[in-house]
Amino acid sequence: MRIAVTEDAVLAELDFALDIARQAGAVLMDHYEQLEQIDYKSARDVVTEADHLSEALILDAIRARYPADAILAEETGEHKAKAGEAPTSGRGRVWIVDPLDGTVNYANGIPMFCVSIALVVDGVPTVGVIFDPTRDETFAATATGPATLHGRPIHASDKDKVSDFVISMSLNGRSATTRARNVRKAIRISRSMGSAALALAYVANGRFDAFVQQGGLSAWDVAAAGLIAERGGATVTSMTGGPWFGVGDSPKSIGILAAPPAHHGALLDFVR
């Protein structure tokens, strides 16, 4: 049974997500460059006490306001809905949370990181918020409204030529070096920020003309930012040109290409 979604309810959920993202961002800034402990999840991934504190704040707020909803969070994983639905089932309501995207940047004092909060209803991203506490910038969108920055509508790049593009790019796998070289020959330059969610949100207002990452992403990296880029007017797809979001996708298995509609196909041909 599909859940009825009303505009008033969505706007209330957006306001809620905006508020708790800012609260979580304040927690991150309270600990920024004052960390007492950094743990290593893997050879390339770290977690800090700020990740845990930010996530706990967000999860507590969701449980207080929407106690029946499921939650999927980067640090603590799946939290089933009261009705018993798993967050990755594609049924019901699930909040998808990354309390600190760009932890390596954060742990090293590099001011490029964000809080990402999304609400997914019956498998479809419905609300998305990305908050950058170092710049005090909030990107947001709903499934039926415009992408916004500080509440004002924003739009993806309208550049005429791919040769003028500045893109966020990370390719891997077979012939990655050759494909990356071909892209770099066609565009102005590529950049890597260290926060995929923030970089993808930047497509919504043209700071990046396009975003491409082949694998390595999880639902909490893309649920909010992909919606924001899409509502900003970008075409957002998987690396095969299919749907960009699946709530049940395995962690670190997601690849995305987001670009202005006129140039999405050409970039997709370069990278796949």
mmCIF file of C-alpha atoms in Angstrom:
data_model
loop_
_atom_site.group_PDB
_atom_site.id
_atom_site.type_symbol
_atom_site.label_atom_id
_atom_site.label_comp_id
_atom_site.label_asym_id
_atom_site.label_seq_id
_atom_site.Cartn_x
_atom_site.Cartn_y
_atom_site.Cartn_z
ATOM 1 C CA MET A 1 0.000 0.000 0.000
ATOM 2 C CA ARG A 2 1.460 3.332 -1.100
ATOM 3 C CA ILE A 3 1.763 6.132 1.429
ATOM 4 C CA ALA A 4 -0.191 9.295 0.633
ATOM 5 C CA VAL A 5 2.124 12.322 0.465
ATOM 6 C CA THR A 6 0.626 15.802 0.917
ATOM 7 C CA GLU A 7 2.389 19.051 0.103
ATOM 8 C CA ASP A 8 1.849 20.431 3.608
ATOM 9 C CA ALA A 9 3.353 17.317 5.157
ATOM 10 C CA VAL A 10 6.370 17.438 2.847
ATOM 11 C CA LEU A 11 7.035 21.085 3.669
ATOM 12 C CA ALA A 12 6.830 20.293 7.382
ATOM 13 C CA GLU A 13 9.297 17.430 6.876
ATOM 14 C CA LEU A 14 11.603 19.744 4.944
ATOM 15 C CA ASP A 15 11.528 22.320 7.759
ATOM 16 C CA PHE A 16 12.286 19.561 10.252
ATOM 17 C CA ALA A 17 15.240 18.285 8.207
ATOM 18 C CA LEU A 18 16.587 21.811 7.781
ATOM 19 C CA ASP A 19 16.442 22.413 11.516
ATOM 20 C CA ILE A 20 18.138 19.204 12.618
ATOM 21 C CA ALA A 21 20.800 19.477 9.895
ATOM 22 C CA ARG A 22 21.767 22.877 11.280
ATOM 23 C CA GLN A 23 21.822 21.501 14.820
ATOM 24 C CA ALA A 24 24.039 18.634 13.722
ATOM 25 C CA GLY A 25 26.302 21.071 11.878
ATOM 26 C CA ALA A 26 26.722 23.054 15.094
ATOM 27 C CA VAL A 27 27.884 19.869 16.813
ATOM 28 C CA LEU A 28 30.457 19.319 14.072
ATOM 29 C CA MET A 29 31.789 22.852 14.378
ATOM 30 C CA ASP A 30 32.024 22.553 18.173
ATOM 31 C CA HIS A 31 34.515 19.708 17.662
ATOM 32 C CA TYR A 32 36.199 20.912 14.483
ATOM 33 C CA GLU A 33 40.008 20.835 14.857
ATOM 34 C CA GLN A 34 39.549 19.777 18.487
ATOM 35 C CA LEU A 35 39.139 16.029 18.039
ATOM 36 C CA GLU A 36 40.276 13.767 20.832
ATOM 37 C CA GLN A 37 39.913 10.463 18.962
ATOM 38 C CA ILE A 38 39.943 9.270 15.378
ATOM 39 C CA ASP A 39 39.143 5.627 14.651
ATOM 40 C CA TYR A 40 40.026 3.834 11.425
ATOM 41 C CA LYS A 41 37.148 1.919 9.839
ATOM 42 C CA SER A 42 39.367 0.793 6.968
ATOM 43 C CA ALA A 43 42.628 1.714 5.294
ATOM 44 C CA ARG A 44 40.927 4.752 3.688
ATOM 45 C CA ASP A 45 38.001 5.502 5.956
ATOM 46 C CA VAL A 46 37.865 7.056 9.410
ATOM 47 C CA VAL A 47 35.230 7.915 11.978
ATOM 48 C CA THR A 48 35.376 10.537 14.718
ATOM 49 C CA GLU A 49 33.449 11.226 17.883
ATOM 50 C CA ALA A 50 31.822 14.077 15.974
ATOM 51 C CA ASP A 51 30.289 11.561 13.521
ATOM 52 C CA HIS A 52 28.701 9.707 16.424
ATOM 53 C CA LEU A 53 27.501 12.824 18.243
ATOM 54 C CA SER A 54 26.001 14.325 15.097
ATOM 55 C CA GLU A 55 24.250 11.072 14.203
ATOM 56 C CA ALA A 56 22.882 10.604 17.719
ATOM 57 C CA LEU A 57 21.388 14.103 17.655
ATOM 58 C CA ILE A 58 19.709 13.490 14.291
ATOM 59 C CA LEU A 59 18.371 10.056 15.194
ATOM 60 C CA ASP A 60 17.008 11.243 18.541
ATOM 61 C CA ALA A 61 15.185 14.088 16.785
ATOM 62 C CA ILE A 62 13.680 11.759 14.170
ATOM 63 C CA ARG A 63 12.505 9.288 16.795
ATOM 64 C CA ALA A 64 10.900 12.088 18.811
ATOM 65 C CA ARG A 65 9.110 13.663 15.833
ATOM 66 C CA TYR A 66 8.447 10.636 13.597
ATOM 67 C CA PRO A 67 8.621 7.603 15.889
ATOM 68 C CA ALA A 68 7.025 5.223 13.375
ATOM 69 C CA ASP A 69 9.599 5.871 10.647
ATOM 70 C CA ALA A 70 12.579 3.697 9.733
ATOM 71 C CA ILE A 71 16.105 5.092 9.645
ATOM 72 C CA LEU A 72 19.191 4.198 7.615
ATOM 73 C CA ALA A 73 22.308 5.878 9.007
ATOM 74 C CA GLU A 74 25.943 5.620 8.021
ATOM 75 C CA GLU A 75 27.370 4.854 11.454
ATOM 76 C CA THR A 76 24.629 2.779 13.112
ATOM 77 C CA GLY A 77 23.046 1.185 10.059
ATOM 78 C CA GLU A 78 19.425 0.060 9.799
ATOM 79 C CA HIS A 79 16.704 0.931 12.312
ATOM 80 C CA LYS A 80 13.396 -0.738 11.457
ATOM 81 C CA ALA A 81 10.082 1.083 11.407
ATOM 82 C CA LYS A 82 7.624 0.355 14.197
ATOM 83 C CA ALA A 83 5.515 -1.505 11.662
ATOM 84 C CA GLY A 84 8.476 -3.789 11.073
ATOM 85 C CA GLU A 85 9.529 -2.592 7.622
ATOM 86 C CA ALA A 86 13.284 -2.675 6.999
ATOM 87 C CA PRO A 87 14.757 0.632 5.815
ATOM 88 C CA THR A 88 16.026 -1.054 2.654
ATOM 89 C CA SER A 89 12.697 -2.680 1.735
ATOM 90 C CA GLY A 90 11.554 0.152 -0.523
ATOM 91 C CA ARG A 91 8.270 0.297 1.396
ATOM 92 C CA GLY A 92 7.180 2.940 3.856
ATOM 93 C CA ARG A 93 9.095 5.929 5.169
ATOM 94 C CA VAL A 94 12.811 5.936 5.857
ATOM 95 C CA TRP A 95 15.138 8.746 6.871
ATOM 96 C CA ILE A 96 18.591 8.370 5.342
ATOM 97 C CA VAL A 97 21.327 10.089 7.312
ATOM 98 C CA ASP A 98 24.984 10.865 6.819
ATOM 99 C CA PRO A 99 25.960 12.827 9.939
ATOM 100 C CA LEU A 100 29.307 13.864 8.475
ATOM 101 C CA ASP A 101 30.130 13.381 4.806
ATOM 102 C CA GLY A 102 33.787 14.136 4.267
ATOM 103 C CA THR A 103 35.131 12.743 7.530
ATOM 104 C CA VAL A 104 38.716 12.509 6.271
ATOM 105 C CA ASN A 105 38.577 16.202 5.368
ATOM 106 C CA TYR A 106 37.043 16.996 8.752
ATOM 107 C CA ALA A 107 39.626 14.980 10.679
ATOM 108 C CA ASN A 108 42.441 16.783 8.872
ATOM 109 C CA GLY A 109 40.986 20.268 9.296
ATOM 110 C CA ILE A 110 40.028 20.666 5.631
ATOM 111 C CA PRO A 111 36.786 22.735 5.587
ATOM 112 C CA MET A 112 34.851 20.679 3.030
ATOM 113 C CA PHE A 113 32.262 18.455 4.682
ATOM 114 C CA CYS A 114 28.530 18.429 5.285
ATOM 115 C CA VAL A 115 25.493 16.924 6.974
ATOM 116 C CA SER A 116 23.126 15.008 4.679
ATOM 117 C CA ILE A 117 19.512 14.161 5.570
ATOM 118 C CA ALA A 118 16.897 12.688 3.230
ATOM 119 C CA LEU A 119 13.401 11.309 3.574
ATOM 120 C CA VAL A 120 12.542 8.463 1.203
ATOM 121 C CA VAL A 121 8.903 7.402 0.834
ATOM 122 C CA ASP A 122 8.147 4.062 -0.826
ATOM 123 C CA GLY A 123 11.632 4.036 -2.307
ATOM 124 C CA VAL A 124 11.458 7.566 -3.747
ATOM 125 C CA PRO A 125 13.560 10.473 -2.380
ATOM 126 C CA THR A 126 11.030 13.061 -1.225
ATOM 127 C CA VAL A 127 13.011 15.530 0.899
ATOM 128 C CA GLY A 128 16.719 16.291 0.770
ATOM 129 C CA VAL A 129 18.921 18.648 2.794
ATOM 130 C CA ILE A 130 22.675 19.209 2.603
ATOM 131 C CA PHE A 131 24.152 21.585 5.191
ATOM 132 C CA ASP A 132 27.717 22.874 4.973
ATOM 133 C CA PRO A 133 28.476 24.313 8.421
ATOM 134 C CA THR A 134 31.787 25.912 7.466
ATOM 135 C CA ARG A 135 30.116 28.138 4.869
ATOM 136 C CA ASP A 136 26.726 28.207 6.604
ATOM 137 C CA GLU A 137 25.140 27.025 3.351
ATOM 138 C CA THR A 138 21.989 24.929 3.088
ATOM 139 C CA PHE A 139 21.012 23.155 -0.120
ATOM 140 C CA ALA A 140 17.532 21.630 -0.116
ATOM 141 C CA ALA A 141 14.803 20.211 -2.312
ATOM 142 C CA THR A 142 11.553 18.300 -2.286
ATOM 143 C CA ALA A 143 10.414 15.926 -5.002
ATOM 144 C CA THR A 144 7.935 18.482 -6.347
ATOM 145 C CA GLY A 145 9.703 21.774 -5.629
ATOM 146 C CA PRO A 146 12.819 23.562 -6.849
ATOM 147 C CA ALA A 147 16.313 23.024 -5.558
ATOM 148 C CA THR A 148 17.248 25.870 -3.258
ATOM 149 C CA LEU A 149 20.253 27.450 -1.586
ATOM 150 C CA HIS A 150 19.259 29.401 1.520
ATOM 151 C CA GLY A 151 15.649 29.083 0.371
ATOM 152 C CA ARG A 152 16.224 30.665 -3.041
ATOM 153 C CA PRO A 153 15.781 28.601 -6.230
ATOM 154 C CA ILE A 154 18.976 27.506 -7.947
ATOM 155 C CA HIS A 155 19.676 25.996 -11.358
ATOM 156 C CA ALA A 156 22.220 23.654 -12.871
ATOM 157 C CA SER A 157 24.843 24.859 -15.327
ATOM 158 C CA ASP A 158 23.687 26.263 -18.660
ATOM 159 C CA LYS A 159 27.096 26.337 -20.329
ATOM 160 C CA ASP A 160 26.964 25.698 -24.060
ATOM 161 C CA LYS A 161 30.184 23.708 -24.347
ATOM 162 C CA VAL A 162 31.501 20.695 -22.460
ATOM 163 C CA SER A 163 34.961 22.163 -23.031
ATOM 164 C CA ASP A 164 34.073 24.836 -20.451
ATOM 165 C CA PHE A 165 33.013 22.300 -17.808
ATOM 166 C CA VAL A 166 34.498 21.986 -14.343
ATOM 167 C CA ILE A 167 33.462 18.608 -12.992
ATOM 168 C CA SER A 168 33.819 16.437 -9.918
ATOM 169 C CA MET A 169 35.147 13.109 -11.180
ATOM 170 C CA SER A 170 36.197 9.783 -9.717
ATOM 171 C CA LEU A 171 36.513 6.777 -12.018
ATOM 172 C CA ASN A 172 37.716 3.276 -11.270
ATOM 173 C CA GLY A 173 37.718 -0.180 -12.730
ATOM 174 C CA ARG A 174 38.747 -1.345 -16.149
ATOM 175 C CA SER A 175 40.331 1.319 -18.395
ATOM 176 C CA ALA A 176 39.647 4.009 -15.774
ATOM 177 C CA THR A 177 42.866 5.851 -16.588
ATOM 178 C CA THR A 178 42.034 5.996 -20.279
ATOM 179 C CA ARG A 179 38.449 7.072 -19.669
ATOM 180 C CA ALA A 180 39.507 9.762 -17.197
ATOM 181 C CA ARG A 181 42.081 11.040 -19.685
ATOM 182 C CA ASN A 182 39.421 11.251 -22.401
ATOM 183 C CA VAL A 183 37.120 13.232 -20.127
ATOM 184 C CA ARG A 184 39.896 15.616 -19.098
ATOM 185 C CA LYS A 185 40.702 16.285 -22.744
ATOM 186 C CA ALA A 186 37.061 17.212 -23.384
ATOM 187 C CA ILE A 187 36.456 19.482 -20.354
ATOM 188 C CA ARG A 188 38.195 22.451 -18.780
ATOM 189 C CA ILE A 189 39.290 20.664 -15.569
ATOM 190 C CA SER A 190 38.246 18.124 -12.953
ATOM 191 C CA ARG A 191 38.301 18.562 -9.202
ATOM 192 C CA SER A 192 37.953 16.274 -6.170
ATOM 193 C CA MET A 193 36.493 17.737 -2.961
ATOM 194 C CA GLY A 194 36.508 14.757 -0.626
ATOM 195 C CA SER A 195 32.779 15.086 0.095
ATOM 196 C CA ALA A 196 30.642 13.392 -2.526
ATOM 197 C CA ALA A 197 27.355 14.660 -1.102
ATOM 198 C CA LEU A 198 28.514 18.280 -1.172
ATOM 199 C CA ALA A 199 30.019 17.948 -4.651
ATOM 200 C CA LEU A 200 26.825 16.405 -6.018
ATOM 201 C CA ALA A 201 24.733 19.176 -4.447
ATOM 202 C CA TYR A 202 27.004 21.715 -6.157
ATOM 203 C CA VAL A 203 25.666 20.504 -9.521
ATOM 204 C CA ALA A 204 22.315 22.042 -8.571
ATOM 205 C CA ASN A 205 23.709 25.573 -8.760
ATOM 206 C CA GLY A 206 26.462 25.063 -11.333
ATOM 207 C CA ARG A 207 29.478 25.236 -9.063
ATOM 208 C CA PHE A 208 30.227 21.906 -10.626
ATOM 209 C CA ASP A 209 28.929 21.588 -14.155
ATOM 210 C CA ALA A 210 28.764 17.831 -13.660
ATOM 211 C CA PHE A 211 29.467 15.103 -11.124
ATOM 212 C CA VAL A 212 30.628 11.613 -11.959
ATOM 213 C CA GLN A 213 31.643 8.875 -9.568
ATOM 214 C CA GLN A 214 31.938 5.264 -10.581
ATOM 215 C CA GLY A 215 31.001 3.200 -7.542
ATOM 216 C CA GLY A 216 32.044 3.737 -3.953
ATOM 217 C CA LEU A 217 28.880 5.589 -2.965
ATOM 218 C CA SER A 218 26.149 4.571 -0.513
ATOM 219 C CA ALA A 219 22.526 5.600 -0.127
ATOM 220 C CA TRP A 220 23.449 8.144 2.565
ATOM 221 C CA ASP A 221 25.887 9.835 0.157
ATOM 222 C CA VAL A 222 23.360 10.368 -2.621
ATOM 223 C CA ALA A 223 19.752 10.348 -1.374
ATOM 224 C CA ALA A 224 19.624 14.045 -0.502
ATOM 225 C CA ALA A 225 22.226 15.415 -2.901
ATOM 226 C CA GLY A 226 20.926 13.487 -5.917
ATOM 227 C CA LEU A 227 17.432 14.846 -5.341
ATOM 228 C CA ILE A 228 18.810 18.382 -5.015
ATOM 229 C CA ALA A 229 20.834 18.081 -8.243
ATOM 230 C CA GLU A 230 17.827 16.639 -10.083
ATOM 231 C CA ARG A 231 15.444 19.338 -8.881
ATOM 232 C CA GLY A 232 18.057 21.905 -9.903
ATOM 233 C CA GLY A 233 17.552 20.727 -13.478
ATOM 234 C CA ALA A 234 20.391 18.231 -13.907
ATOM 235 C CA THR A 235 19.855 14.811 -15.391
ATOM 236 C CA VAL A 236 20.919 12.312 -12.749
ATOM 237 C CA THR A 237 21.462 8.640 -13.589
ATOM 238 C CA SER A 238 23.482 5.603 -12.655
ATOM 239 C CA MET A 239 26.690 4.988 -14.564
ATOM 240 C CA THR A 240 24.704 2.803 -16.956
ATOM 241 C CA GLY A 241 22.144 5.527 -17.616
ATOM 242 C CA GLY A 242 19.460 3.943 -15.423
ATOM 243 C CA PRO A 243 17.798 5.126 -12.189
ATOM 244 C CA TRP A 244 20.245 6.758 -9.818
ATOM 245 C CA PHE A 245 18.708 5.692 -6.514
ATOM 246 C CA GLY A 246 17.754 2.403 -4.946
ATOM 247 C CA VAL A 247 17.253 2.334 -1.202
ATOM 248 C CA GLY A 248 18.319 -1.316 -1.116
ATOM 249 C CA ASP A 249 21.585 -0.787 -3.020
ATOM 250 C CA SER A 250 24.584 -2.222 -1.205
ATOM 251 C CA PRO A 251 26.849 0.279 0.580
ATOM 252 C CA LYS A 252 29.647 1.617 -1.590
ATOM 253 C CA SER A 253 28.099 0.089 -4.717
ATOM 254 C CA ILE A 254 26.452 3.190 -6.187
ATOM 255 C CA GLY A 255 27.794 5.172 -9.120
ATOM 256 C CA ILE A 256 26.230 8.408 -10.371
ATOM 257 C CA LEU A 257 26.497 10.832 -13.231
ATOM 258 C CA ALA A 258 24.745 14.201 -12.877
ATOM 259 C CA ALA A 259 24.979 16.761 -15.652
ATOM 260 C CA PRO A 260 22.896 19.287 -17.590
ATOM 261 C CA PRO A 261 20.459 17.430 -19.868
ATOM 262 C CA ALA A 262 22.073 18.686 -23.074
ATOM 263 C CA HIS A 263 25.460 17.195 -22.170
ATOM 264 C CA HIS A 264 24.604 14.220 -19.977
ATOM 265 C CA GLY A 265 24.627 11.713 -22.832
ATOM 266 C CA ALA A 266 28.026 12.818 -24.132
ATOM 267 C CA LEU A 267 29.605 12.577 -20.686
ATOM 268 C CA LEU A 268 28.023 9.180 -20.128
ATOM 269 C CA ASP A 269 29.593 7.950 -23.365
ATOM 270 C CA PHE A 270 33.000 9.143 -22.169
ATOM 271 C CA VAL A 271 32.924 7.455 -18.781
ATOM 272 C CA ARG A 272 31.245 4.069 -19.249
#
